[in-house]
Short mmCIF file of C-alpha atoms and ligand atoms in Angstrom, two decimals:
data_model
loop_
_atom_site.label_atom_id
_atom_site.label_comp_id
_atom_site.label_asym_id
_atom_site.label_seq_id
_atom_site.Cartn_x
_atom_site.Cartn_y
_atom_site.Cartn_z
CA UNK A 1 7.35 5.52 22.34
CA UNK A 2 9.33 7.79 24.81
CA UNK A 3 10.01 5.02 27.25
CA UNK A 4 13.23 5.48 28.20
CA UNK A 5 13.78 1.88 28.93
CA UNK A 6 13.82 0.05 25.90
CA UNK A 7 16.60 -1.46 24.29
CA UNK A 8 18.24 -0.42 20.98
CA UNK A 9 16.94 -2.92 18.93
CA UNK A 10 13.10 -2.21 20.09
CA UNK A 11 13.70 1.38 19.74
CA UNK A 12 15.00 1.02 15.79
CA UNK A 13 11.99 -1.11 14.75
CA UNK A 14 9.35 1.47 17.07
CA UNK A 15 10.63 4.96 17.43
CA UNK A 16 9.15 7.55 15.57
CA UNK A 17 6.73 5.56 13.90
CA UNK A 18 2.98 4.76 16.03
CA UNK A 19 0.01 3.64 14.16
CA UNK A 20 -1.06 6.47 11.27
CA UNK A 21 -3.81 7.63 14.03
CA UNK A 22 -6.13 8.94 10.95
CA UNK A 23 -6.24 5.34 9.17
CA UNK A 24 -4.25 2.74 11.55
CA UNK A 25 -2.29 2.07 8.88
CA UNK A 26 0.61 0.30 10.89
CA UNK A 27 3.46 0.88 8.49
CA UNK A 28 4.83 4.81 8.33
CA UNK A 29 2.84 6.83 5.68
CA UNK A 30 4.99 8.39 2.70
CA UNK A 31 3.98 11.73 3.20
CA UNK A 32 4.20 12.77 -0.35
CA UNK A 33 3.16 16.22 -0.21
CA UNK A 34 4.44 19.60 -0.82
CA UNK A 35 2.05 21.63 1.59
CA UNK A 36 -0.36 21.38 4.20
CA UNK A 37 -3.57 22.97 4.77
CA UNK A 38 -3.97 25.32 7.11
CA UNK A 39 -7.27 25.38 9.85
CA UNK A 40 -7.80 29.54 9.06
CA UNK A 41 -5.58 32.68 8.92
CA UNK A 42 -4.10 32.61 12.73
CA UNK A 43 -3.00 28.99 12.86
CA UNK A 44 -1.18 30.07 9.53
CA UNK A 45 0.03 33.54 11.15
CA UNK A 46 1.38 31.06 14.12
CA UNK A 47 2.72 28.67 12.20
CA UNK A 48 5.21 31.21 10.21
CA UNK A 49 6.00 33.16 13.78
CA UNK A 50 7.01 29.84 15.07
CA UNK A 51 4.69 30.39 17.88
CA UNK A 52 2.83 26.42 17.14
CA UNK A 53 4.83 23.27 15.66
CA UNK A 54 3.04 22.34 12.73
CA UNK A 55 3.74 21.43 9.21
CA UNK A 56 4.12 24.54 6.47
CA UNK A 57 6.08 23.52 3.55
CA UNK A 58 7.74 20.03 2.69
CA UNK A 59 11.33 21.89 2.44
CA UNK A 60 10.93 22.47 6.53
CA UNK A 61 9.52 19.80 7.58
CA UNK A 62 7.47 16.71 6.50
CA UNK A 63 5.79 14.15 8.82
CA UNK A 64 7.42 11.06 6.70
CA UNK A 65 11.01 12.95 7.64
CA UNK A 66 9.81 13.95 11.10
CA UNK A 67 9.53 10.07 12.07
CA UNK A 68 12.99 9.70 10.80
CA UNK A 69 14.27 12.22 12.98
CA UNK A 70 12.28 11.23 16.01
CA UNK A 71 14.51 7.55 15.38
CA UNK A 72 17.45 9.21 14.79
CA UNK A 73 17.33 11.48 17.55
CA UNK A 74 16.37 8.72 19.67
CA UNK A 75 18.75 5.64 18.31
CA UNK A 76 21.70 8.27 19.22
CA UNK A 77 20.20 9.64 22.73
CA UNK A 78 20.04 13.02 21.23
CA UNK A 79 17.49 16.30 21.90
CA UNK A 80 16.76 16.95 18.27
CA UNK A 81 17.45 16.09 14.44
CA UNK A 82 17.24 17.33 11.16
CA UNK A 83 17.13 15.28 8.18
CA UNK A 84 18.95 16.06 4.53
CA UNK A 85 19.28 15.09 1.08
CA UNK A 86 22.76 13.72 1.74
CA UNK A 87 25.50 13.22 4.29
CA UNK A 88 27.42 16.00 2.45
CA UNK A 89 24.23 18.33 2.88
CA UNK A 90 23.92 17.67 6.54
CA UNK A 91 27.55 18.33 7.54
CA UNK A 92 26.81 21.93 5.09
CA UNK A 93 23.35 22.28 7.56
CA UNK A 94 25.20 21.49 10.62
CA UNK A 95 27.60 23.77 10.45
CA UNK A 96 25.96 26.57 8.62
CA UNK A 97 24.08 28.09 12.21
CA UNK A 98 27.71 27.95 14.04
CA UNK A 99 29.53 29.38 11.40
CA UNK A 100 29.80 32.82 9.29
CA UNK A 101 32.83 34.59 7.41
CA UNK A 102 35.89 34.43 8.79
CA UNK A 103 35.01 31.54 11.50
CA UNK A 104 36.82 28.47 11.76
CA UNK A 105 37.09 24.62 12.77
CA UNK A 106 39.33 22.19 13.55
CA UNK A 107 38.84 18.53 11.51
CA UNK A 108 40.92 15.94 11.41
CA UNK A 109 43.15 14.78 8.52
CA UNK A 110 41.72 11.46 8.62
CA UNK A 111 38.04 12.11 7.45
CA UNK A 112 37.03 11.06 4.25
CA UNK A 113 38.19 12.05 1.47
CA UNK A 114 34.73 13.53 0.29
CA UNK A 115 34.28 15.48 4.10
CA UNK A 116 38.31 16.85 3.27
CA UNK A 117 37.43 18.24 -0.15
CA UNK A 118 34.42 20.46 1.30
CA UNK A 119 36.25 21.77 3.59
CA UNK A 120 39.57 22.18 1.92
CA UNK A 121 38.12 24.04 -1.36
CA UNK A 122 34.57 24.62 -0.75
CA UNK A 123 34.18 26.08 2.39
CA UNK A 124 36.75 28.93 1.86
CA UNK A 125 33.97 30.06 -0.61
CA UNK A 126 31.72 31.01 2.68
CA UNK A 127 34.61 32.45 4.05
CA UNK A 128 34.94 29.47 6.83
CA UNK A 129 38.19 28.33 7.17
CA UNK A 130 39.03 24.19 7.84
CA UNK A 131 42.67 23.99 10.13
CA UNK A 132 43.07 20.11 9.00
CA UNK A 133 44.93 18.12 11.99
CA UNK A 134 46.33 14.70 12.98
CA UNK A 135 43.38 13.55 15.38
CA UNK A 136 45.82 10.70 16.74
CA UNK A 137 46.88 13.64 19.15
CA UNK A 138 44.23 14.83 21.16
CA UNK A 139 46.47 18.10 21.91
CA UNK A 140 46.37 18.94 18.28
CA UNK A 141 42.92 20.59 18.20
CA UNK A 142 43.93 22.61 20.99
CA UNK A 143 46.94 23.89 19.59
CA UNK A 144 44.49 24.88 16.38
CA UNK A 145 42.16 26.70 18.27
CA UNK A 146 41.77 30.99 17.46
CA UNK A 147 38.93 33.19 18.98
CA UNK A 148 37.62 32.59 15.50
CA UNK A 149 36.82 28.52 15.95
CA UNK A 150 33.35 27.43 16.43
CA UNK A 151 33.32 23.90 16.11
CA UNK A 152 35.60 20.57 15.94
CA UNK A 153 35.38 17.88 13.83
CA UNK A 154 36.03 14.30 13.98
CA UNK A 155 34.99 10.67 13.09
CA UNK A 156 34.32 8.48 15.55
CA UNK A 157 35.61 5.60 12.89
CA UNK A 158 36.80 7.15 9.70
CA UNK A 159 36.53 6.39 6.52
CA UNK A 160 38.41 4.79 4.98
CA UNK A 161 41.50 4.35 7.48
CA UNK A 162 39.77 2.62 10.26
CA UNK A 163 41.04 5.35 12.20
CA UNK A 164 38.96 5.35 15.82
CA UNK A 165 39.16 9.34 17.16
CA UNK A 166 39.49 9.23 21.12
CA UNK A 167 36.00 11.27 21.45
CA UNK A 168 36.40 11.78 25.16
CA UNK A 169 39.74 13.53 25.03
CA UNK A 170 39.02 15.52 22.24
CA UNK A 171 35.12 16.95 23.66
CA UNK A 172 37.07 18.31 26.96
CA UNK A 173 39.29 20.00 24.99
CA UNK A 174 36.46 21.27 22.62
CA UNK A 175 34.41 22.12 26.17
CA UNK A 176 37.29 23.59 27.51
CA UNK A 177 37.58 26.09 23.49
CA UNK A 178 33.77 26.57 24.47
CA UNK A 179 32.75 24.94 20.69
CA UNK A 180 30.91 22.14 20.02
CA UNK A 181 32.27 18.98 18.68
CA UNK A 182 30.74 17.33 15.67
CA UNK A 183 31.49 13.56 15.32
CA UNK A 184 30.24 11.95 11.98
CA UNK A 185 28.96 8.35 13.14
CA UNK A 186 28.34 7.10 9.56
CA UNK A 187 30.94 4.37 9.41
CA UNK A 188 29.81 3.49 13.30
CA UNK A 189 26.37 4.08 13.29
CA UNK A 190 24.77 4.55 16.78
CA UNK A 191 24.45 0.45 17.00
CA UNK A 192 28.24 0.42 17.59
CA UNK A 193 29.00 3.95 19.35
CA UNK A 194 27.39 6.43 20.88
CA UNK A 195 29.45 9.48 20.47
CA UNK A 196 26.93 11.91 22.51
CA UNK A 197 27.60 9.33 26.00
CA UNK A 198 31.16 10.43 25.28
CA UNK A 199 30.96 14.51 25.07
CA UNK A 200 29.96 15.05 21.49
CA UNK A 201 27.49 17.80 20.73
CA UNK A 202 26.19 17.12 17.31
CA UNK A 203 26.09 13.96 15.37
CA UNK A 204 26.12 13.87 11.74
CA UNK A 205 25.21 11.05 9.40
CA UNK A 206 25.02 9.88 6.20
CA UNK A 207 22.05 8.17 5.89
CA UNK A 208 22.59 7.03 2.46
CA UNK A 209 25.38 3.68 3.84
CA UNK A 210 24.63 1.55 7.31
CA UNK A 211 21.54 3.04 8.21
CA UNK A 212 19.26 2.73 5.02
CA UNK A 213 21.83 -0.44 4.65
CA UNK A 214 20.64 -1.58 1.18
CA UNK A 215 21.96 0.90 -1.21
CA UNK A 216 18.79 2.60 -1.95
CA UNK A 217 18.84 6.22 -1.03
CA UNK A 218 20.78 9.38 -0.18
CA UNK A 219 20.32 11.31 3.38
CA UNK A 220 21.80 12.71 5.85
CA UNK A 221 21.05 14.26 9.18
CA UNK A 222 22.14 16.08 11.88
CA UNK A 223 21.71 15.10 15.69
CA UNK A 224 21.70 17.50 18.35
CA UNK A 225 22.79 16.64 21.63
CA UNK A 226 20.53 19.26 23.38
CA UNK A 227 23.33 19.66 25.73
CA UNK A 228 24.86 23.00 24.37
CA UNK A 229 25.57 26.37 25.71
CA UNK A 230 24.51 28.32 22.59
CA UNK A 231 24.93 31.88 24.77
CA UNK A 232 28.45 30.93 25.50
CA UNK A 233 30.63 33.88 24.88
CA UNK A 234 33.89 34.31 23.13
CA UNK A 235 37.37 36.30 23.48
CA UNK A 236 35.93 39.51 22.96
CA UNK A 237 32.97 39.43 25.28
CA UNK A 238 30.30 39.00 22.41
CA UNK A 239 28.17 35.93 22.10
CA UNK A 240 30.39 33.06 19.78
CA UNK A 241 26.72 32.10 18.27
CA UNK A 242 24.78 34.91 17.43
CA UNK A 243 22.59 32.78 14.69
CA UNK A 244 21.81 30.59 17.58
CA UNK A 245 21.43 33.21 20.89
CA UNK A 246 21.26 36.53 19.12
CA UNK A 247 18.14 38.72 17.47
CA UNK A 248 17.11 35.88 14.36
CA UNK A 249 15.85 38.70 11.50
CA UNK A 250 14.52 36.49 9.47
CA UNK A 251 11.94 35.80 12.38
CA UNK A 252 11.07 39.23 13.95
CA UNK A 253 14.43 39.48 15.92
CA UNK A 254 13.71 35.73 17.86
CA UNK A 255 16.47 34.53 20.12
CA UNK A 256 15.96 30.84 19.14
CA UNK A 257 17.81 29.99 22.15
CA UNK A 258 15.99 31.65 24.73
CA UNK A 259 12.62 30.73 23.07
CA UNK A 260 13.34 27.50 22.43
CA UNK A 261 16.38 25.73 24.73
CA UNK A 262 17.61 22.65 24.21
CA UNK A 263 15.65 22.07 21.01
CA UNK A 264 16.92 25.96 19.44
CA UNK A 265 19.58 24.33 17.12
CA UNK A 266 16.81 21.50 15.87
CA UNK A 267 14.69 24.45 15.47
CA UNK A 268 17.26 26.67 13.88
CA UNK A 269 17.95 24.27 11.13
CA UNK A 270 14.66 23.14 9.81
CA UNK A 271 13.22 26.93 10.54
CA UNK A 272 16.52 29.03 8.93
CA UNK A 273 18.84 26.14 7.67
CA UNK A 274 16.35 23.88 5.40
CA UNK A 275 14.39 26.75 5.14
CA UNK A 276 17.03 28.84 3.24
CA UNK A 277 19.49 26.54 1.92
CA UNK A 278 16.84 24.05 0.82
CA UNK A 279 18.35 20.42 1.01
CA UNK A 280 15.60 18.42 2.14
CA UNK A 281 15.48 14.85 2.16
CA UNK A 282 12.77 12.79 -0.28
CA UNK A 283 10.24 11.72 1.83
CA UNK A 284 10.34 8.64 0.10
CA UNK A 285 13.98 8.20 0.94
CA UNK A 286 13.44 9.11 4.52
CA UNK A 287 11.23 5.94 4.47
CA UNK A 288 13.38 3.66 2.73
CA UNK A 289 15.77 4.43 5.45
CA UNK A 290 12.87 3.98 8.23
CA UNK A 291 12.57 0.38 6.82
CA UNK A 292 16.60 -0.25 7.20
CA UNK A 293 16.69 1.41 10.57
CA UNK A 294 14.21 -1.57 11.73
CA UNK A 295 17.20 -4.19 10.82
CA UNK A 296 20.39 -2.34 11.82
CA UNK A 297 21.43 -4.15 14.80
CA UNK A 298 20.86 -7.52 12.80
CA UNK A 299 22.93 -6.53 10.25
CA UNK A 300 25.89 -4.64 12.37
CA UNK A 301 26.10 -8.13 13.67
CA UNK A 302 26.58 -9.83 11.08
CA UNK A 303 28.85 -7.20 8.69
CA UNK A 304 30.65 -7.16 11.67
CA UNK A 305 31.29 -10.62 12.55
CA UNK A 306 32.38 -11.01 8.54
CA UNK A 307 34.43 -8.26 8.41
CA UNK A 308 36.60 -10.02 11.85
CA UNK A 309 36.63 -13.07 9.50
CA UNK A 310 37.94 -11.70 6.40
CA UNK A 311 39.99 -8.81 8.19
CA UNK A 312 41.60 -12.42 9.93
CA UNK A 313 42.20 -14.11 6.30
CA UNK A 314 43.56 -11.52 4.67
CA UNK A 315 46.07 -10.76 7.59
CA UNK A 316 47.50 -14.24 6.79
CA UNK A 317 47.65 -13.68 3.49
CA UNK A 318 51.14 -14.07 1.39
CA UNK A 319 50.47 -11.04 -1.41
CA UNK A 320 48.50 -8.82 1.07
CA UNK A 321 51.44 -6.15 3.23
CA UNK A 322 49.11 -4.67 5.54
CA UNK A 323 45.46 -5.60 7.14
CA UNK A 324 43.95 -2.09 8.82
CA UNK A 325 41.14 -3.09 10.72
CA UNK A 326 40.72 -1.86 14.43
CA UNK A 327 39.08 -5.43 15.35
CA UNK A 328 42.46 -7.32 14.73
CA UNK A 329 44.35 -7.04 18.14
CA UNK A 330 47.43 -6.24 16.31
CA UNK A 331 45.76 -2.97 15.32
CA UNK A 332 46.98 0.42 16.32
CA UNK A 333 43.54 1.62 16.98
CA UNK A 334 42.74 -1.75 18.81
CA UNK A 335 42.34 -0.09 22.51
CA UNK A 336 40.07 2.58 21.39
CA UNK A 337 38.17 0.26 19.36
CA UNK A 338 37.69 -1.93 22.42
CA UNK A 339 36.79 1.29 24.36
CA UNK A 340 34.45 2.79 21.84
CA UNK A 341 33.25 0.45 19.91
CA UNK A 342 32.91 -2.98 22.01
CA UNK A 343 30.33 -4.62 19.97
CA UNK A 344 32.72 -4.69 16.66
CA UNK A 345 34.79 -2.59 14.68
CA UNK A 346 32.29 -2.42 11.80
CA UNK A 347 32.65 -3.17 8.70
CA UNK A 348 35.04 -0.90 6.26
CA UNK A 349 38.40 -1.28 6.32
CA UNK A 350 41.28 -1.11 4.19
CA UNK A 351 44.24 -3.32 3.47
CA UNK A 352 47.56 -3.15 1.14
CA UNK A 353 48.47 -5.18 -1.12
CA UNK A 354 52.33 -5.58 -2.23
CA UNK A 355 52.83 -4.67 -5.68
CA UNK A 356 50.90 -0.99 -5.01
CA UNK A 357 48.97 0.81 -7.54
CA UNK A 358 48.89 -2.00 -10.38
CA UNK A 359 48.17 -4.79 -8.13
CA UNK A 360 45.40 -2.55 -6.51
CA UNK A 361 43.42 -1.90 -9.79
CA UNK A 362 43.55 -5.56 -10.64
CA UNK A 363 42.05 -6.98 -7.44
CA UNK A 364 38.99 -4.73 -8.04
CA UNK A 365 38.77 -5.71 -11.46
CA UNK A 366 39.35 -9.09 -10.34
CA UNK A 367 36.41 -9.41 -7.91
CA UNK A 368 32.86 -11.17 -8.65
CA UNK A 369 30.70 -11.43 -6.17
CA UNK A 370 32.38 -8.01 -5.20
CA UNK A 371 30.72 -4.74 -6.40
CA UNK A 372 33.70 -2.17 -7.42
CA UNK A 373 31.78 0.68 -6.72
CA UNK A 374 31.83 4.31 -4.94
CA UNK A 375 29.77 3.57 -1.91
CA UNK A 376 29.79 1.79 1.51
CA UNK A 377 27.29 0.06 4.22
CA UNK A 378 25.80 -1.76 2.06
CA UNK A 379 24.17 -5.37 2.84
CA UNK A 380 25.84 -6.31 -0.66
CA UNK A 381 30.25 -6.66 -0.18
CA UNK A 382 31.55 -3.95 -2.24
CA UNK A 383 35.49 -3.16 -3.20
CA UNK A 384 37.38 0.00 -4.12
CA UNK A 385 40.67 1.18 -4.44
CA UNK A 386 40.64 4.86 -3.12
CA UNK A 387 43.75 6.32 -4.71
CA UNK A 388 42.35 5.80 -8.20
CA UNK A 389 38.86 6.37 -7.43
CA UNK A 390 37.32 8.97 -4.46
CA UNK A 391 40.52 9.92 -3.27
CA UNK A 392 42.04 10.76 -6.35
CA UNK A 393 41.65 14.44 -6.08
CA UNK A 394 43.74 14.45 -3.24
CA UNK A 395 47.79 15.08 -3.80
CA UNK A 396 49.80 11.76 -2.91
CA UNK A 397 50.76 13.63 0.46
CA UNK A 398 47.04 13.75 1.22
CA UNK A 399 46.32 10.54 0.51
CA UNK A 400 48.57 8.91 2.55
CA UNK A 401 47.44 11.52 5.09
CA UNK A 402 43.71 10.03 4.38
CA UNK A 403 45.28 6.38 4.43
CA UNK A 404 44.49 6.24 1.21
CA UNK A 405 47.93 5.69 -0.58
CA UNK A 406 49.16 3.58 -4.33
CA UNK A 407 48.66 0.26 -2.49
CA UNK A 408 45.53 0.96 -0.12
CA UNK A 409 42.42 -0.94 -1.50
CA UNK A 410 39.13 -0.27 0.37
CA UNK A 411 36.15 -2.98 1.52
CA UNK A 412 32.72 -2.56 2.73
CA UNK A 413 31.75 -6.18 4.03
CA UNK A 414 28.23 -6.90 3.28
CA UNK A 415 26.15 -9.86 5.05
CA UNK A 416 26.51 -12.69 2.52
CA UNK A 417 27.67 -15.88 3.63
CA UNK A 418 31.32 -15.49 5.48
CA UNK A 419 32.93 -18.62 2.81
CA UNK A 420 31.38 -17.14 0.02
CA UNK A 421 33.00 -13.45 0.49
CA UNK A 422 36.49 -14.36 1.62
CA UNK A 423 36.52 -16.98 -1.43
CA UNK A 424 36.21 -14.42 -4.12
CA UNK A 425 38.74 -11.79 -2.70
CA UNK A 426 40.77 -15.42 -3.25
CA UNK A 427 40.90 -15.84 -6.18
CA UNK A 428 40.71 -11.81 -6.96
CA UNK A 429 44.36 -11.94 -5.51
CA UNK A 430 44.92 -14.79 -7.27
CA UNK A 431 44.50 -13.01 -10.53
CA UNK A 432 46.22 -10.10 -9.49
CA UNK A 433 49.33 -11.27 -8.62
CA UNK A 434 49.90 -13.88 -11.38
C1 LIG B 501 29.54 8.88 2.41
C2 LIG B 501 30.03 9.66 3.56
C3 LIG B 501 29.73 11.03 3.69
C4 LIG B 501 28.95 11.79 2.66
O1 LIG B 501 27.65 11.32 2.60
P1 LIG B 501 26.73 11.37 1.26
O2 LIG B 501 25.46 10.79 1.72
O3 LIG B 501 27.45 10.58 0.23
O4 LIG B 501 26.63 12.82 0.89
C5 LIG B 501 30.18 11.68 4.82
N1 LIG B 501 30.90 11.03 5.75
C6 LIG B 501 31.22 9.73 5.65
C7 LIG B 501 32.02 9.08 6.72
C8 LIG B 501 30.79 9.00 4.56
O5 LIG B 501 31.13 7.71 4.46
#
């Protein structure tokens, strides 16, 4: 399955997962195993020098997860990927080889809320430091930029603000820094965009909403684009990634880079990352999401094509202020959704309802056929209103910074029957406003 000419939909249903070529067995194994067994003493002694690819330890690697990341890696034209136990996990992972005290990034302020928090009050515990900036202008993340940044951060649709980051313009001006730029796909998924065609050098995901798609299980992951200078230097003449291009300790002084090339940051995190921070994903999860990888351009279809329908009713609706959704033409973001994201505009989106906070809690309490619940991407509609709910750590400046302000209320269109989902926000609105 490396044929290069395949189409997307062929490729989520057949990468990474052959006939088991031990039984035939034509559905992926569930590798549920801790450890494998090693042919004598020197295929062990290789295994731990990183001299073979093999399997040591489930926290590394596992074959179940392996076939995950050979989709993933695929699905978003990437080198490499590593899977974890959540989308929170993997953004931790993927930035843990770039980063060390003292080093910085530039994200934008329109991430979600979740992505804001680590960085804003967690990541100042490793000593990394988060400049937070208004992606709209490209030039911001320039203007951020210190011989101390080692990586930019953006989504290439955010949640929940249907914000669409213009990827191009900001990967020159992370190219011309000399960092890599993360985009976190989640909310697109690689059905919709591509963010690697555009510049970016590492993908991140959480696995856990559009790509397992029903709800099921956590994950995360991390693509790499394989395209990455790792020896670049910085300001000061030293290399700006020593973890990546500089003596490894943990492995006998190996320059992962040199040994390794455009698969050195895959390496790097399964070998050092999973290896010492430990967030592995289930390999029964990783399978779950194998199974909803096989349906995800069915169902980006179709969540998209309801979201354009309900985005259009709600837009015409008399107690509704505001409709944010990049598919409308009268959206801000409408151009770069047309430019990045030409099959749809997903599926998330937020709108405001007049009568703010009061009128927001009752439409979610409201709903039916509506799950008010803390999660998106899932095949099943779901409703939230951010302000009281995931964004409500956030001060009120924040969360209109987030789009996530008194009035915002938050859906994740699933793929029911168009009639059926715009019918119950009906008469949710109904009974809010009476
Ligand atoms: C949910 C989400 C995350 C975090 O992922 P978990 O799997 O919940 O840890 C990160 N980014 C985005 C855009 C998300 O929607």
């Amino acid at each position: 399955m490396t044929n290069k000419t395949y189409g997307f939909d062929t490729l989520s249903v057949h990468a990474g997962a052959a006939p088991d070529p031990t039984t035939g067995a034509r559905a992926l194994p569930i590798y549920q195993t801790t450890a494998y067994v090693f042919e004598d003493a020197d295929h062990a002694a290789a295994l731990f020098n990183l001299q073979t690819v093999g399997f040591i330890y489930s926290r590394l690697t596992n074959p179940t997860n392996a076939a995950l990341e050979t989709r993933l890696a695929t699905l978003e034209g990437g080198r490499g990927c590593t899977v974890a136990s959540s989308g929170h996990a993997a953004q931790v992972l993927a930035l843990f080889c770039l980063m060390s005290p003292g080093a910085e990034i530039v994200a934008s302020s329109r991430l979600y809320g979740g992505s804001l928090q680590q960085m804003r009050n967690t990541y100042p515990k490793f000593g990394w430091k988060a400049h937070i900036v208004d992606a709209d202008e490209p030039e911001n993340f320039k203007r951020a930029v210190t011989p101390n940044t080692k990586a930019f951060f953006i989504e290439s649709l955010a949640n929940p603000g249907g914000v669409i980051s213009d990827i191009e313009a900001i990967a020159r001006i992370a190219d011309d820094a000399g960092v890599p730029l993360l985009v976190d796909n989640t909310l697109a998924t690689p059905w919709l965009c591509k963010p690697i065609d555009y510049g970016a050098t590492l993908i991140v995901h959480s696995t856990t909403k559009f790509l397992s798609g029903n709800g099921t299980s956590m994950g995360g992951a991390v693509v790499d684009s394989g395209k990455f200078d790792w020896a670049v230097k910085g300001t000061d003449g030293g290399g700006k990634f020593p973890s990546l291009a500089g003596p490894e300790p943990a492995y006998h002084g190996l320059n992962f880079f040199e040994t390794f090339g455009d698969m050195a940051y895959t390496f790097h995190s399964h070998a050092v990352g999973l290896r010492d921070l430990g967030p592995s994903q289930a390999p029964f999860n990783a399978w779950l999401t194998m199974l909803g990888i096989e349906t995800l351009g069915l169902r980006m279809e179709r969540h998209c094509a309801n979201a354009m329908k309900v985005a259009q009713y709600l837009e015409k609706h008399p107690a509704v202020a505001w409709v944010n959704y990049a598919g409308l033409p009268t959206n801000k973001y409408h151009a770069l959704a047309r430019r990045y994201l030409p099959k749809g505009a997903g599926s998330v989106f937020t709108f405001g309802v007049k009568g703010g906070y009061e009128v927001g809690v009752k439409v979610v309490d409201s709903v039916e056929l509506f799950s008010h619940l803390a999660n998106i991407g899932d095949a099943k509609s779901l409703i939230i209103h951010p302000a009281s709910t995931t964004h409500r750590q956030l001060s009120d400046e924040q969360r209109v910074a987030a789009g996530a302000g008194p009035d915002v209320v938050r859906l994740s269109i699933g793929i029911e029957t168009a009639d059926d989902i715009i019918a119950d926000l009906e008469q949710a609105l109904a009974k809010a406003t009476s």
